[in-house]
XYZ file of C-alpha atoms in Angstrom:
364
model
C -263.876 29.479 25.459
C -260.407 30.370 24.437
C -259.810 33.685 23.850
C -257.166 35.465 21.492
C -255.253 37.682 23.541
C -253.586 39.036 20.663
C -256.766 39.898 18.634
C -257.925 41.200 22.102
C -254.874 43.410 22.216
C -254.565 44.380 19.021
C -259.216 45.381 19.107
C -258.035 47.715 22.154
C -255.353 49.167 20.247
C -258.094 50.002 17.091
C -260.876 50.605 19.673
C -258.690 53.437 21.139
C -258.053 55.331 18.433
C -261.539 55.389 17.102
C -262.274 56.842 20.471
C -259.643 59.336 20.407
C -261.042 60.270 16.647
C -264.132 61.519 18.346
C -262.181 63.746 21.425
C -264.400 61.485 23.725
C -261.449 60.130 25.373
C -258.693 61.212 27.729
C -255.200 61.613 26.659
C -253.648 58.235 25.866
C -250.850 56.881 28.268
C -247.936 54.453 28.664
C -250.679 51.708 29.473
C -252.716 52.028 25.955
C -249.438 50.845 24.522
C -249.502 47.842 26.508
C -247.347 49.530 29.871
C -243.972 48.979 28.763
C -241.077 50.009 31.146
C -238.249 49.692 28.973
C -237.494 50.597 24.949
C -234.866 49.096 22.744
C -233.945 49.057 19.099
C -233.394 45.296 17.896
C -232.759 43.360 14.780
C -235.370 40.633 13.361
C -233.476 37.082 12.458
C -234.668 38.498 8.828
C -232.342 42.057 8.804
C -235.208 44.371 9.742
C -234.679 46.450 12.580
C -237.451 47.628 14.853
C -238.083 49.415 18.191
C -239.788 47.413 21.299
C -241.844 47.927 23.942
C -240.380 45.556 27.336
C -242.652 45.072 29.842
C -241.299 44.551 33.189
C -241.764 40.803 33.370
C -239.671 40.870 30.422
C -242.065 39.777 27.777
C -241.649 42.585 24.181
C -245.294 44.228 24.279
C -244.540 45.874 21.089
C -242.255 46.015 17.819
C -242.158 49.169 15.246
C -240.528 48.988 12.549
C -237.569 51.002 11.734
C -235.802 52.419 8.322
C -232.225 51.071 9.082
C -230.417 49.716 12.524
C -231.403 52.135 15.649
C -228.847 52.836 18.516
C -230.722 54.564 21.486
C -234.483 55.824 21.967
C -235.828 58.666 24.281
C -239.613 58.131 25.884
C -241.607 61.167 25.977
C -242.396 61.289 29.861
C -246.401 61.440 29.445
C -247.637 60.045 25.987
C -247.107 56.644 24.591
C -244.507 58.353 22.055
C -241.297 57.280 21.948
C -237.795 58.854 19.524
C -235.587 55.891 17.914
C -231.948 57.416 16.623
C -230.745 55.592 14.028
C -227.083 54.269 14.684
C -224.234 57.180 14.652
C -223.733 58.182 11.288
C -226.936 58.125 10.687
C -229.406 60.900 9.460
C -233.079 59.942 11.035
C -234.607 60.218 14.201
C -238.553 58.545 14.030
C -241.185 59.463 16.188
C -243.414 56.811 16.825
C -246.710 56.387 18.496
C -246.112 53.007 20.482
C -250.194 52.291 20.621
C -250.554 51.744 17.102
C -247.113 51.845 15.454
C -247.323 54.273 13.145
C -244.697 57.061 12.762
C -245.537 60.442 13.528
C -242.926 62.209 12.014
C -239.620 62.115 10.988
C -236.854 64.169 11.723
C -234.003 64.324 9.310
C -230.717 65.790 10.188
C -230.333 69.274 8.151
C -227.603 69.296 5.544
C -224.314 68.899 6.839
C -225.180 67.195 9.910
C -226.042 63.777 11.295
C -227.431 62.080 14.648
C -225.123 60.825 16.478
C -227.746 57.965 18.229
C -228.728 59.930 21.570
C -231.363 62.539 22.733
C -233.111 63.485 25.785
C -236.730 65.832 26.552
C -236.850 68.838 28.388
C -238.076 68.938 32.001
C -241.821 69.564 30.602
C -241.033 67.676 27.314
C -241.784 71.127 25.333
C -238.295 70.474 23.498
C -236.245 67.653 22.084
C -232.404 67.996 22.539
C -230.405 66.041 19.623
C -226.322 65.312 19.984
C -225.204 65.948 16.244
C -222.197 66.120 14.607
C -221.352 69.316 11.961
C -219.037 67.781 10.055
C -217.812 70.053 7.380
C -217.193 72.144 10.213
C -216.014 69.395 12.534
C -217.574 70.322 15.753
C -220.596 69.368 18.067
C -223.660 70.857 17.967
C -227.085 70.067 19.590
C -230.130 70.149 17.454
C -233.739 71.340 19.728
C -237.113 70.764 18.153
C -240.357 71.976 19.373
C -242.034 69.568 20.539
C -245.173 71.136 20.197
C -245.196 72.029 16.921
C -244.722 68.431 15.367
C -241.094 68.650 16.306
C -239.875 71.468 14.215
C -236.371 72.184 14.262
C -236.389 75.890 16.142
C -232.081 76.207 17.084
C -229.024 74.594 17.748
C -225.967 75.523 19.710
C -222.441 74.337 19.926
C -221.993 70.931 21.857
C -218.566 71.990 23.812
C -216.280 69.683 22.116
C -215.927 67.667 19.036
C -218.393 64.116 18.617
C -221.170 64.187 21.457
C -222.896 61.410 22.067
C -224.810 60.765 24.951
C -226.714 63.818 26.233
C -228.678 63.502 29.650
C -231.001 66.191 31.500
C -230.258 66.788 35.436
C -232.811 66.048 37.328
C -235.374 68.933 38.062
C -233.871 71.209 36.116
C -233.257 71.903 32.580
C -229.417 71.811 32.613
C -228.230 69.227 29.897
C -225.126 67.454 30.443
C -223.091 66.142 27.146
C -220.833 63.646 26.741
C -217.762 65.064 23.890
C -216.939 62.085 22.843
C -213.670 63.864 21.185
C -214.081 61.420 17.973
C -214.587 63.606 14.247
C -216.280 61.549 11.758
C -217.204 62.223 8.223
C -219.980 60.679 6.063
C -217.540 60.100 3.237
C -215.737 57.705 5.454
C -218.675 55.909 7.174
C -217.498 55.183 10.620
C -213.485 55.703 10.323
C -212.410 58.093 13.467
C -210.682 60.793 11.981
C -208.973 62.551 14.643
C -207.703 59.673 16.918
C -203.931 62.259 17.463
C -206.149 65.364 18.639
C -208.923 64.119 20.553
C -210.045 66.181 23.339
C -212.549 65.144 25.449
C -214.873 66.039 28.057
C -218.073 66.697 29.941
C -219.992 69.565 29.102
C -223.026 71.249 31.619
C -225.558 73.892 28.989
C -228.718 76.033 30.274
C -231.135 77.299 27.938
C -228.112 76.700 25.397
C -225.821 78.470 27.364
C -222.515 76.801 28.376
C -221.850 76.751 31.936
C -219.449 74.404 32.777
C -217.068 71.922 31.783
C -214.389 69.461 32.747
C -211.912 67.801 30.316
C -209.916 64.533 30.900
C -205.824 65.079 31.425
C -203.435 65.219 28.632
C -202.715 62.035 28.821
C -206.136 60.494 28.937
C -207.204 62.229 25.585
C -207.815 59.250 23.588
C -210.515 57.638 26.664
C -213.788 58.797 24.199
C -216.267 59.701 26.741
C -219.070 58.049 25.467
C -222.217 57.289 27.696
C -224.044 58.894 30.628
C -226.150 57.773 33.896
C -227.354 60.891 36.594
C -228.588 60.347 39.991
C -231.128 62.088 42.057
C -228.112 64.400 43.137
C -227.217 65.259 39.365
C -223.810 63.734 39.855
C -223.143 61.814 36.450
C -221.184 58.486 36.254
C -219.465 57.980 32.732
C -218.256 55.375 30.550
C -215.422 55.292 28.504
C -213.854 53.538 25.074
C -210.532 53.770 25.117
C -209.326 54.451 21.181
C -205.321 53.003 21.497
C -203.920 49.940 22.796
C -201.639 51.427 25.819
C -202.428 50.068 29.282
C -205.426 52.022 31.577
C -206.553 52.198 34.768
C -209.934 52.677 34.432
C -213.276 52.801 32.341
C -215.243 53.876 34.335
C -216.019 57.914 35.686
C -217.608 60.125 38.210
C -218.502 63.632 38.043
C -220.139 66.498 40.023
C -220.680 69.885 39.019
C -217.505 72.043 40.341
C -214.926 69.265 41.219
C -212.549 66.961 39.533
C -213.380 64.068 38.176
C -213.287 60.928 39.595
C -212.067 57.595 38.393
C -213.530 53.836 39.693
C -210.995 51.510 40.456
C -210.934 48.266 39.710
C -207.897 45.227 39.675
C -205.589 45.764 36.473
C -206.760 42.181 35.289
C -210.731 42.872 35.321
C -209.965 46.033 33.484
C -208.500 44.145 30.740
C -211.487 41.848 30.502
C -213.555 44.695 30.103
C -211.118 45.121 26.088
C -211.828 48.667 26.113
C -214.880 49.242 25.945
C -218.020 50.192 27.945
C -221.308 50.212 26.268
C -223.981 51.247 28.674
C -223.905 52.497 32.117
C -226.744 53.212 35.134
C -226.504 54.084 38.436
C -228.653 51.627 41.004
C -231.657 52.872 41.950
C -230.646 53.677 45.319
C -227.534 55.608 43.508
C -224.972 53.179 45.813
C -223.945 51.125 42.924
C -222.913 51.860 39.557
C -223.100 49.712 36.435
C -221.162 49.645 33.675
C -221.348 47.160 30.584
C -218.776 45.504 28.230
C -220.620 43.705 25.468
C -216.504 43.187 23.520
C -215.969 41.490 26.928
C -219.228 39.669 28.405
C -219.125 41.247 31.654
C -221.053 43.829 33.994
C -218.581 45.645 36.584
C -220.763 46.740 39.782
C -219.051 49.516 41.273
C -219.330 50.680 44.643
C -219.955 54.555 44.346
C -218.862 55.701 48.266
C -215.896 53.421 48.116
C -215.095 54.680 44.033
C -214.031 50.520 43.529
C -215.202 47.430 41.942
C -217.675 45.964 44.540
C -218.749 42.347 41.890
C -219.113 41.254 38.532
C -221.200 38.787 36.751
C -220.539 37.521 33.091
C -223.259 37.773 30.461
C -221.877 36.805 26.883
C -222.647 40.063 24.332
C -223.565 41.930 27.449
C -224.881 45.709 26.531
C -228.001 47.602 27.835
C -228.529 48.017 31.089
C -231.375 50.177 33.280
C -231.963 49.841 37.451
C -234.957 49.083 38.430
C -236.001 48.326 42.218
C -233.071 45.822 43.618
C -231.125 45.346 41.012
C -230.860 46.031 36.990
C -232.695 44.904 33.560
C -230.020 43.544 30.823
C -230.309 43.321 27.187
C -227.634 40.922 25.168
C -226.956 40.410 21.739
C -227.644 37.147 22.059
C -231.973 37.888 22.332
C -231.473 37.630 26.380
C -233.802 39.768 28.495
C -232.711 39.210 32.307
C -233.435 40.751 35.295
C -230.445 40.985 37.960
C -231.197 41.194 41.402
C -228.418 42.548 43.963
C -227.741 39.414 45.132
C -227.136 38.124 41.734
C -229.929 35.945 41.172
C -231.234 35.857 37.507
C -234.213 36.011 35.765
C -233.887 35.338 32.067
C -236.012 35.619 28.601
C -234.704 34.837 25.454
C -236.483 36.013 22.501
C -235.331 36.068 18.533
C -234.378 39.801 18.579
C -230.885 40.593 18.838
C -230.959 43.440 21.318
C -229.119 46.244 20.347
C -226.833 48.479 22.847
C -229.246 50.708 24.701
C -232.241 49.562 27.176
C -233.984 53.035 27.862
C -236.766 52.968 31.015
C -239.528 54.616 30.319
């Protein structure tokens, strides 16, 4: 007898939700929408851009369509829900329920603002935290929905700086950290970076929406946009950087913990330059002694050594961007449809599928 496993799949799926019609059934989980352990945002060979379930054998579990190209996603920590950010400008955020597809709601970015691609929940996923850029105004500001209450917008506060992008949550707690990218942007001009002379910018620490710390890159640093985040178990964040001239630089690649300096990985002058400026995802290893960094402009992975603070290896991976740990080594995402999983000693396991994988591989 041959059986359909996608008709079997796709019965469970319906199956489910008649079930959870009745409120005969538990609270769905992760594995009703097919256990996924990693989210991206990808683009169909036909221009349509969705959001997939990864499972970790590497095989997609799930697509959902999406309005326009994606950047990052969040994963509510309990339900099969998931937030895709559309790409920075952008102006929607969709919540989707990953066991059937459908969106649940959409948040749209109130007047005068837009996403700029990154969000994180609260330690008991009451709230959603959204980086944003007020642009009239030119500053930061963080958008927080309730969760709750279909994800109505309840408040915002100031960001700390001008452009945030990534924003992470320390672990345990409910302090956000936010990465002030230092870049002002305007809708009028799409993408152009309208404040490349001024930029300032820096790491920023908020509690309940309170600022409580925060640590700014030298003078002469001030066009290295921070852009993306990775904590540890400790709370100390690594960063990565895109530098925004064409002088010469010594690194790409920060560390950071709450009440000290920062701290800069070293690497040799001619790997830096391979890496053309530009870091696109970063993670710490699982056992936080290793930190990886991304260059999809230059096809590599720099594996840092985090005690040491210097480049440890490297391994090239054309279109190279999203990047999570998992348990000896990391999952990688490429532009080119690659799905591989890197072990420590830099074995590979690879998957190539028709998507073209877009910067951010988000674990679940």
């Amino acid at each position: 007898m041959v059986i359909n496993l996608k008709q079997l799949y796709q019965g469970r799926r319906q199956f489910l939700a008649g079930v959870l019609a009745t409120g005969l059934a538990p609270s769905p989980t992760w594995a009703d929408a097919g256990s996924p352990a990693f989210l991206s945002a990808a683009a169909k060979p036909d221009g349509t851009y969705v959001l997939c379930g990864i499972s970790q054998n590497l095989e997609v579990v799930f697509q959902i369509e999406l309005p326009s190209r994606g950047h990052a996603a969040v994963a509510h920590p309990t339900q099969p829900e998931a937030v895709a950010f559309a790409r920075r400008p952008g102006t929607f955020a969709l919540i989707v329920d990953c066991i059937n597809g459908a969106p649940k709601t959409i948040l749209t970015a109130p007047g005068g603002r837009h996403f700029n691609g990154h969000g994180v929940y609260s330690l008991g996923a009451e709230f959603l935290f959204t980086t944003e850029n007020d642009y009239d105004a030119g500053r930061g500001c963080v958008g927080v929905w309730d969760v709750k209450s279909g994800y109505a917008r309840i408040d915002e506060f100031d960001s700390g700086g001008i452009g945030p992008h990534d924003i992470k949550r320390l672990p345990n707690s409910d302090i956000l950290v936010i990465a002030n990218g230092g870049i002002d942007t305007h809708p009028d001009t799409g993408r152009v970076k309208l404040n490349i002379p001024t930029m300032q910018p820096n790491l920023s620490y908020f509690q309940d929406g309170k600022f409580i710390e925060t640590v700014a890159l030298k003078a002469e640093l001030h066009k290295n946009s921070i852009r993306h985040l990775s904590v540890n178990q400790m709370g100390d964040v690594a960063f990565g950087i895109q530098i925004q001239n064409n002088n010469t630089f010594s690194s790409l690649v920060g560390l950071h913990s709450r009440g000290q300096e920062i701290d800069f990985l070293k690497a040799p002058s001619n790997e830096i330059r391979r890496l053309k400026g530009y870091i696109g995802s970063i993670t710490f290893s699982s056992d936080t002694k290793s930190i990886a960094a991304t260059s999809p402009r230059g096809g590599v992975i720099h594996i840092y050594d985090t005690a040491k603070r210097k480049l440890r290896n490297l391994t090239e991976i054309p279109d190279v961007c999203g990047i999570v740990a998992k348990d000896f080594g990391y999952c990688i995402t490429a532009g080119t449809g690659k799905i591989i999983n890197l072990s420590d000693n830099g074995a590979k396991i690879e998957a190539l599928s028709t998507l073209r994988w877009d910067n951010h591989l988000i674990a679940i």
